[in-house]
PDB file of N, CA and C in Angstrom:
ATOM      1  N   UNK F  29    -109.008 -26.029  23.366  1.00  0.00           N
ATOM      2  CA  UNK F  29    -107.596 -24.613  22.730  1.00  0.00           C
ATOM      3  C   UNK F  29    -108.838 -24.598  21.845  1.00  0.00           C
ATOM      4  N   UNK F  30    -109.162 -23.404  21.299  1.00  0.00           N
ATOM      5  CA  UNK F  30    -110.362 -22.666  20.518  1.00  0.00           C
ATOM      6  C   UNK F  30    -109.554 -22.696  19.166  1.00  0.00           C
ATOM      7  N   UNK F  31    -110.703 -23.238  17.863  1.00  0.00           N
ATOM      8  CA  UNK F  31    -110.450 -23.392  16.694  1.00  0.00           C
ATOM      9  C   UNK F  31    -109.836 -21.842  16.233  1.00  0.00           C
ATOM     10  N   UNK F  32    -108.511 -22.299  15.298  1.00  0.00           N
ATOM     11  CA  UNK F  32    -108.586 -21.231  14.439  1.00  0.00           C
ATOM     12  C   UNK F  32    -107.186 -20.746  15.224  1.00  0.00           C
ATOM     13  N   UNK F  33    -106.790 -20.487  17.142  1.00  0.00           N
ATOM     14  CA  UNK F  33    -105.956 -19.978  17.211  1.00  0.00           C
ATOM     15  C   UNK F  33    -104.410 -20.554  16.701  1.00  0.00           C
ATOM     16  N   UNK F  34    -104.468 -21.854  16.145  1.00  0.00           N
ATOM     17  CA  UNK F  34    -102.910 -22.034  16.145  1.00  0.00           C
ATOM     18  C   UNK F  34    -102.640 -21.937  14.490  1.00  0.00           C
ATOM     19  N   UNK F  35    -103.614 -21.735  13.396  1.00  0.00           N
ATOM     20  CA  UNK F  35    -103.773 -21.097  12.266  1.00  0.00           C
ATOM     21  C   UNK F  35    -103.085 -19.535  12.556  1.00  0.00           C
ATOM     22  N   UNK F  36    -103.826 -18.500  13.205  1.00  0.00           N
ATOM     23  CA  UNK F  36    -103.578 -17.635  13.381  1.00  0.00           C
ATOM     24  C   UNK F  36    -102.220 -17.421  13.917  1.00  0.00           C
ATOM     25  N   UNK F  37    -101.689 -17.992  15.085  1.00  0.00           N
ATOM     26  CA  UNK F  37    -100.570 -17.505  15.619  1.00  0.00           C
ATOM     27  C   UNK F  37     -99.260 -18.421  14.411  1.00  0.00           C
ATOM     28  N   UNK F  38     -99.292 -19.554  13.927  1.00  0.00           N
ATOM     29  CA  UNK F  38     -98.798 -19.527  12.909  1.00  0.00           C
ATOM     30  C   UNK F  38     -98.172 -18.566  11.838  1.00  0.00           C
ATOM     31  N   UNK F  39     -99.159 -18.762  11.232  1.00  0.00           N
ATOM     32  CA  UNK F  39     -99.342 -17.028  10.253  1.00  0.00           C
ATOM     33  C   UNK F  39     -98.794 -15.725  11.091  1.00  0.00           C
ATOM     34  N   UNK F  40     -98.458 -15.704  12.169  1.00  0.00           N
ATOM     35  CA  UNK F  40     -98.065 -14.511  12.592  1.00  0.00           C
ATOM     36  C   UNK F  40     -96.782 -15.009  12.852  1.00  0.00           C
ATOM     37  N   UNK F  41     -96.138 -15.832  12.998  1.00  0.00           N
ATOM     38  CA  UNK F  41     -94.507 -16.403  13.052  1.00  0.00           C
ATOM     39  C   UNK F  41     -94.522 -16.603  11.559  1.00  0.00           C
ATOM     40  N   UNK F  42     -94.793 -16.722  10.673  1.00  0.00           N
ATOM     41  CA  UNK F  42     -94.371 -16.810   9.515  1.00  0.00           C
ATOM     42  C   UNK F  42     -94.206 -15.591   8.662  1.00  0.00           C
ATOM     43  N   UNK F  43     -95.168 -14.741   9.423  1.00  0.00           N
ATOM     44  CA  UNK F  43     -95.188 -13.679   8.696  1.00  0.00           C
ATOM     45  C   UNK F  43     -94.177 -12.462   9.168  1.00  0.00           C
ATOM     46  N   UNK F  44     -93.876 -12.717  10.557  1.00  0.00           N
ATOM     47  CA  UNK F  44     -92.659 -12.200  11.109  1.00  0.00           C
ATOM     48  C   UNK F  44     -91.354 -12.722  10.678  1.00  0.00           C
ATOM     49  N   UNK F  45     -91.283 -13.562   9.936  1.00  0.00           N
ATOM     50  CA  UNK F  45     -89.847 -14.089   9.802  1.00  0.00           C
ATOM     51  C   UNK F  45     -90.152 -13.680   8.742  1.00  0.00           C
ATOM     52  N   UNK F  46     -90.725 -13.706   7.448  1.00  0.00           N
ATOM     53  CA  UNK F  46     -90.589 -13.612   6.157  1.00  0.00           C
ATOM     54  C   UNK F  46     -90.220 -11.639   5.994  1.00  0.00           C
ATOM     55  N   UNK F  47     -90.796 -11.378   7.137  1.00  0.00           N
ATOM     56  CA  UNK F  47     -90.848 -10.278   7.185  1.00  0.00           C
ATOM     57  C   UNK F  47     -89.347  -9.087   7.158  1.00  0.00           C
ATOM     58  N   UNK F  48     -89.030 -10.432   8.165  1.00  0.00           N
ATOM     59  CA  UNK F  48     -87.300 -10.267   8.509  1.00  0.00           C
ATOM     60  C   UNK F  48     -86.469 -10.413   7.495  1.00  0.00           C
ATOM     61  N   UNK F  49     -87.036 -11.313   5.992  1.00  0.00           N
ATOM     62  CA  UNK F  49     -86.184 -11.578   5.350  1.00  0.00           C
ATOM     63  C   UNK F  49     -86.213 -10.681   3.718  1.00  0.00           C
ATOM     64  N   UNK F  50     -87.182  -9.746   4.072  1.00  0.00           N
ATOM     65  CA  UNK F  50     -87.367  -9.030   3.120  1.00  0.00           C
ATOM     66  C   UNK F  50     -86.348  -8.027   2.095  1.00  0.00           C
ATOM     67  N   UNK F  51     -85.529  -7.529   3.186  1.00  0.00           N
ATOM     68  CA  UNK F  51     -84.353  -7.389   2.690  1.00  0.00           C
ATOM     69  C   UNK F  51     -83.360  -8.001   2.266  1.00  0.00           C
ATOM     70  N   UNK F  52     -83.133  -9.266   2.142  1.00  0.00           N
ATOM     71  CA  UNK F  52     -82.029  -9.743   1.840  1.00  0.00           C
ATOM     72  C   UNK F  52     -81.858 -10.305   0.313  1.00  0.00           C
ATOM     73  N   UNK F  53     -81.443 -10.876  -0.020  1.00  0.00           N
ATOM     74  CA  UNK F  53     -81.406 -11.348  -1.737  1.00  0.00           C
ATOM     75  C   UNK F  53     -82.562 -12.283  -1.991  1.00  0.00           C
ATOM     76  N   UNK F  54     -83.081 -12.935  -1.432  1.00  0.00           N
ATOM     77  CA  UNK F  54     -84.497 -13.799  -1.203  1.00  0.00           C
ATOM     78  C   UNK F  54     -86.008 -12.636  -1.038  1.00  0.00           C
ATOM     79  N   UNK F  55     -85.682 -11.770  -2.042  1.00  0.00           N
ATOM     80  CA  UNK F  55     -86.870 -10.972  -1.720  1.00  0.00           C
ATOM     81  C   UNK F  55     -88.248 -11.476  -2.480  1.00  0.00           C
ATOM     82  N   UNK F  56     -87.671 -12.118  -3.317  1.00  0.00           N
ATOM     83  CA  UNK F  56     -89.537 -12.586  -3.794  1.00  0.00           C
ATOM     84  C   UNK F  56     -89.848 -14.075  -3.152  1.00  0.00           C
ATOM     85  N   UNK F  57     -89.061 -14.273  -2.697  1.00  0.00           N
ATOM     86  CA  UNK F  57     -89.031 -15.998  -2.115  1.00  0.00           C
ATOM     87  C   UNK F  57     -90.158 -15.256  -0.400  1.00  0.00           C
ATOM     88  N   UNK F  58     -89.084 -14.392  -0.091  1.00  0.00           N
ATOM     89  CA  UNK F  58     -89.839 -13.914   1.451  1.00  0.00           C
ATOM     90  C   UNK F  58     -91.063 -13.221   1.008  1.00  0.00           C
ATOM     91  N   UNK F  59     -91.731 -12.333  -0.212  1.00  0.00           N
ATOM     92  CA  UNK F  59     -92.708 -11.741  -0.152  1.00  0.00           C
ATOM     93  C   UNK F  59     -93.716 -12.945  -0.873  1.00  0.00           C
ATOM     94  N   UNK F  60     -93.571 -13.962  -1.250  1.00  0.00           N
ATOM     95  CA  UNK F  60     -94.173 -15.303  -1.016  1.00  0.00           C
ATOM     96  C   UNK F  60     -94.965 -15.745   0.318  1.00  0.00           C
ATOM     97  N   UNK F  61     -93.815 -15.789   0.597  1.00  0.00           N
ATOM     98  CA  UNK F  61     -94.100 -16.405   2.260  1.00  0.00           C
ATOM     99  C   UNK F  61     -94.580 -15.422   3.159  1.00  0.00           C
ATOM    100  N   UNK F  62     -94.895 -14.139   2.669  1.00  0.00           N
ATOM    101  CA  UNK F  62     -95.071 -13.098   3.919  1.00  0.00           C
ATOM    102  C   UNK F  62     -96.949 -13.277   3.167  1.00  0.00           C
ATOM    103  N   UNK F  63     -97.402 -13.682   2.119  1.00  0.00           N
ATOM    104  CA  UNK F  63     -98.525 -13.882   1.185  1.00  0.00           C
ATOM    105  C   UNK F  63     -99.021 -15.305   2.209  1.00  0.00           C
ATOM    106  N   UNK F  64     -98.359 -16.242   2.257  1.00  0.00           N
ATOM    107  CA  UNK F  64     -98.996 -17.300   2.933  1.00  0.00           C
ATOM    108  C   UNK F  64     -98.928 -16.572   4.237  1.00  0.00           C
ATOM    109  N   UNK F  65     -98.133 -16.267   4.760  1.00  0.00           N
ATOM    110  CA  UNK F  65     -98.550 -16.123   6.234  1.00  0.00           C
ATOM    111  C   UNK F  65     -99.200 -15.355   6.976  1.00  0.00           C
ATOM    112  N   UNK F  66     -99.823 -14.023   5.773  1.00  0.00           N
ATOM    113  CA  UNK F  66    -101.002 -13.237   6.189  1.00  0.00           C
ATOM    114  C   UNK F  66    -102.324 -14.033   5.895  1.00  0.00           C
ATOM    115  N   UNK F  67    -102.277 -14.849   5.120  1.00  0.00           N
ATOM    116  CA  UNK F  67    -103.458 -15.574   4.742  1.00  0.00           C
ATOM    117  C   UNK F  67    -103.754 -16.610   5.833  1.00  0.00           C
ATOM    118  N   UNK F  68    -103.205 -16.987   6.310  1.00  0.00           N
ATOM    119  CA  UNK F  68    -103.312 -17.807   7.849  1.00  0.00           C
ATOM    120  C   UNK F  68    -103.834 -17.026   9.034  1.00  0.00           C
ATOM    121  N   UNK F  69    -103.089 -15.828   9.112  1.00  0.00           N
ATOM    122  CA  UNK F  69    -103.573 -15.160  10.180  1.00  0.00           C
ATOM    123  C   UNK F  69    -104.965 -14.545   9.879  1.00  0.00           C
ATOM    124  N   UNK F  70    -105.466 -14.714   8.764  1.00  0.00           N
ATOM    125  CA  UNK F  70    -106.645 -13.722   8.442  1.00  0.00           C
ATOM    126  C   UNK F  70    -107.525 -14.742   8.780  1.00  0.00           C
ATOM    127  N   UNK F  71    -107.176 -16.265   7.961  1.00  0.00           N
ATOM    128  CA  UNK F  71    -107.857 -17.461   7.954  1.00  0.00           C
ATOM    129  C   UNK F  71    -108.450 -18.057   9.443  1.00  0.00           C
ATOM    130  N   UNK F  72    -107.339 -17.304  10.224  1.00  0.00           N
ATOM    131  CA  UNK F  72    -107.670 -18.396  11.988  1.00  0.00           C
ATOM    132  C   UNK F  72    -108.452 -16.867  12.317  1.00  0.00           C
ATOM    133  N   UNK F  73    -107.674 -15.938  12.144  1.00  0.00           N
ATOM    134  CA  UNK F  73    -108.919 -15.086  12.820  1.00  0.00           C
ATOM    135  C   UNK F  73    -110.459 -14.893  12.503  1.00  0.00           C
ATOM    136  N   UNK F  74    -110.618 -15.496  11.293  1.00  0.00           N
ATOM    137  CA  UNK F  74    -111.957 -15.766  10.816  1.00  0.00           C
ATOM    138  C   UNK F  74    -112.828 -16.827  11.761  1.00  0.00           C
ATOM    139  N   UNK F  75    -111.755 -18.188  11.941  1.00  0.00           N
ATOM    140  CA  UNK F  75    -112.396 -18.987  12.495  1.00  0.00           C
ATOM    141  C   UNK F  75    -112.522 -18.944  14.000  1.00  0.00           C
ATOM    142  N   UNK F  76    -111.778 -18.201  14.641  1.00  0.00           N
ATOM    143  CA  UNK F  76    -112.005 -17.491  15.894  1.00  0.00           C
ATOM    144  C   UNK F  76    -112.937 -16.360  15.954  1.00  0.00           C
ATOM    145  N   UNK F  77    -113.951 -16.169  15.030  1.00  0.00           N
ATOM    146  CA  UNK F  77    -114.682 -15.154  14.994  1.00  0.00           C
ATOM    147  C   UNK F  77    -115.828 -15.938  15.384  1.00  0.00           C
ATOM    148  N   UNK F  78    -115.799 -17.156  14.076  1.00  0.00           N
ATOM    149  CA  UNK F  78    -116.851 -17.802  14.124  1.00  0.00           C
ATOM    150  C   UNK F  78    -117.216 -18.997  15.019  1.00  0.00           C
ATOM    151  N   UNK F  79    -116.330 -19.064  15.911  1.00  0.00           N
ATOM    152  CA  UNK F  79    -116.437 -20.207  16.537  1.00  0.00           C
ATOM    153  C   UNK F  79    -116.390 -19.969  17.965  1.00  0.00           C
ATOM    154  N   UNK F  80    -117.070 -18.559  18.350  1.00  0.00           N
ATOM    155  CA  UNK F  80    -117.196 -17.844  19.773  1.00  0.00           C
ATOM    156  C   UNK F  80    -117.543 -19.077  20.447  1.00  0.00           C
TER     157      UNK F  80
END
C-alpha cells in the first residue's frame, strides 16, 4: 500500500463528516475537526507525491 494513502483517506472522511456538522449547534467543534481533517488530507497528499 502506498505511503500517505491512509492519512489522505482518513482526512477525507473526517473532513466530510465535520462539514456535515457545520450547521449543527456544535459549530466550533466541527470547525476544529474540519481543520484536523484538512491537515490530514494535505499531509497524506504530500506523502503520496513524495514517495512515488
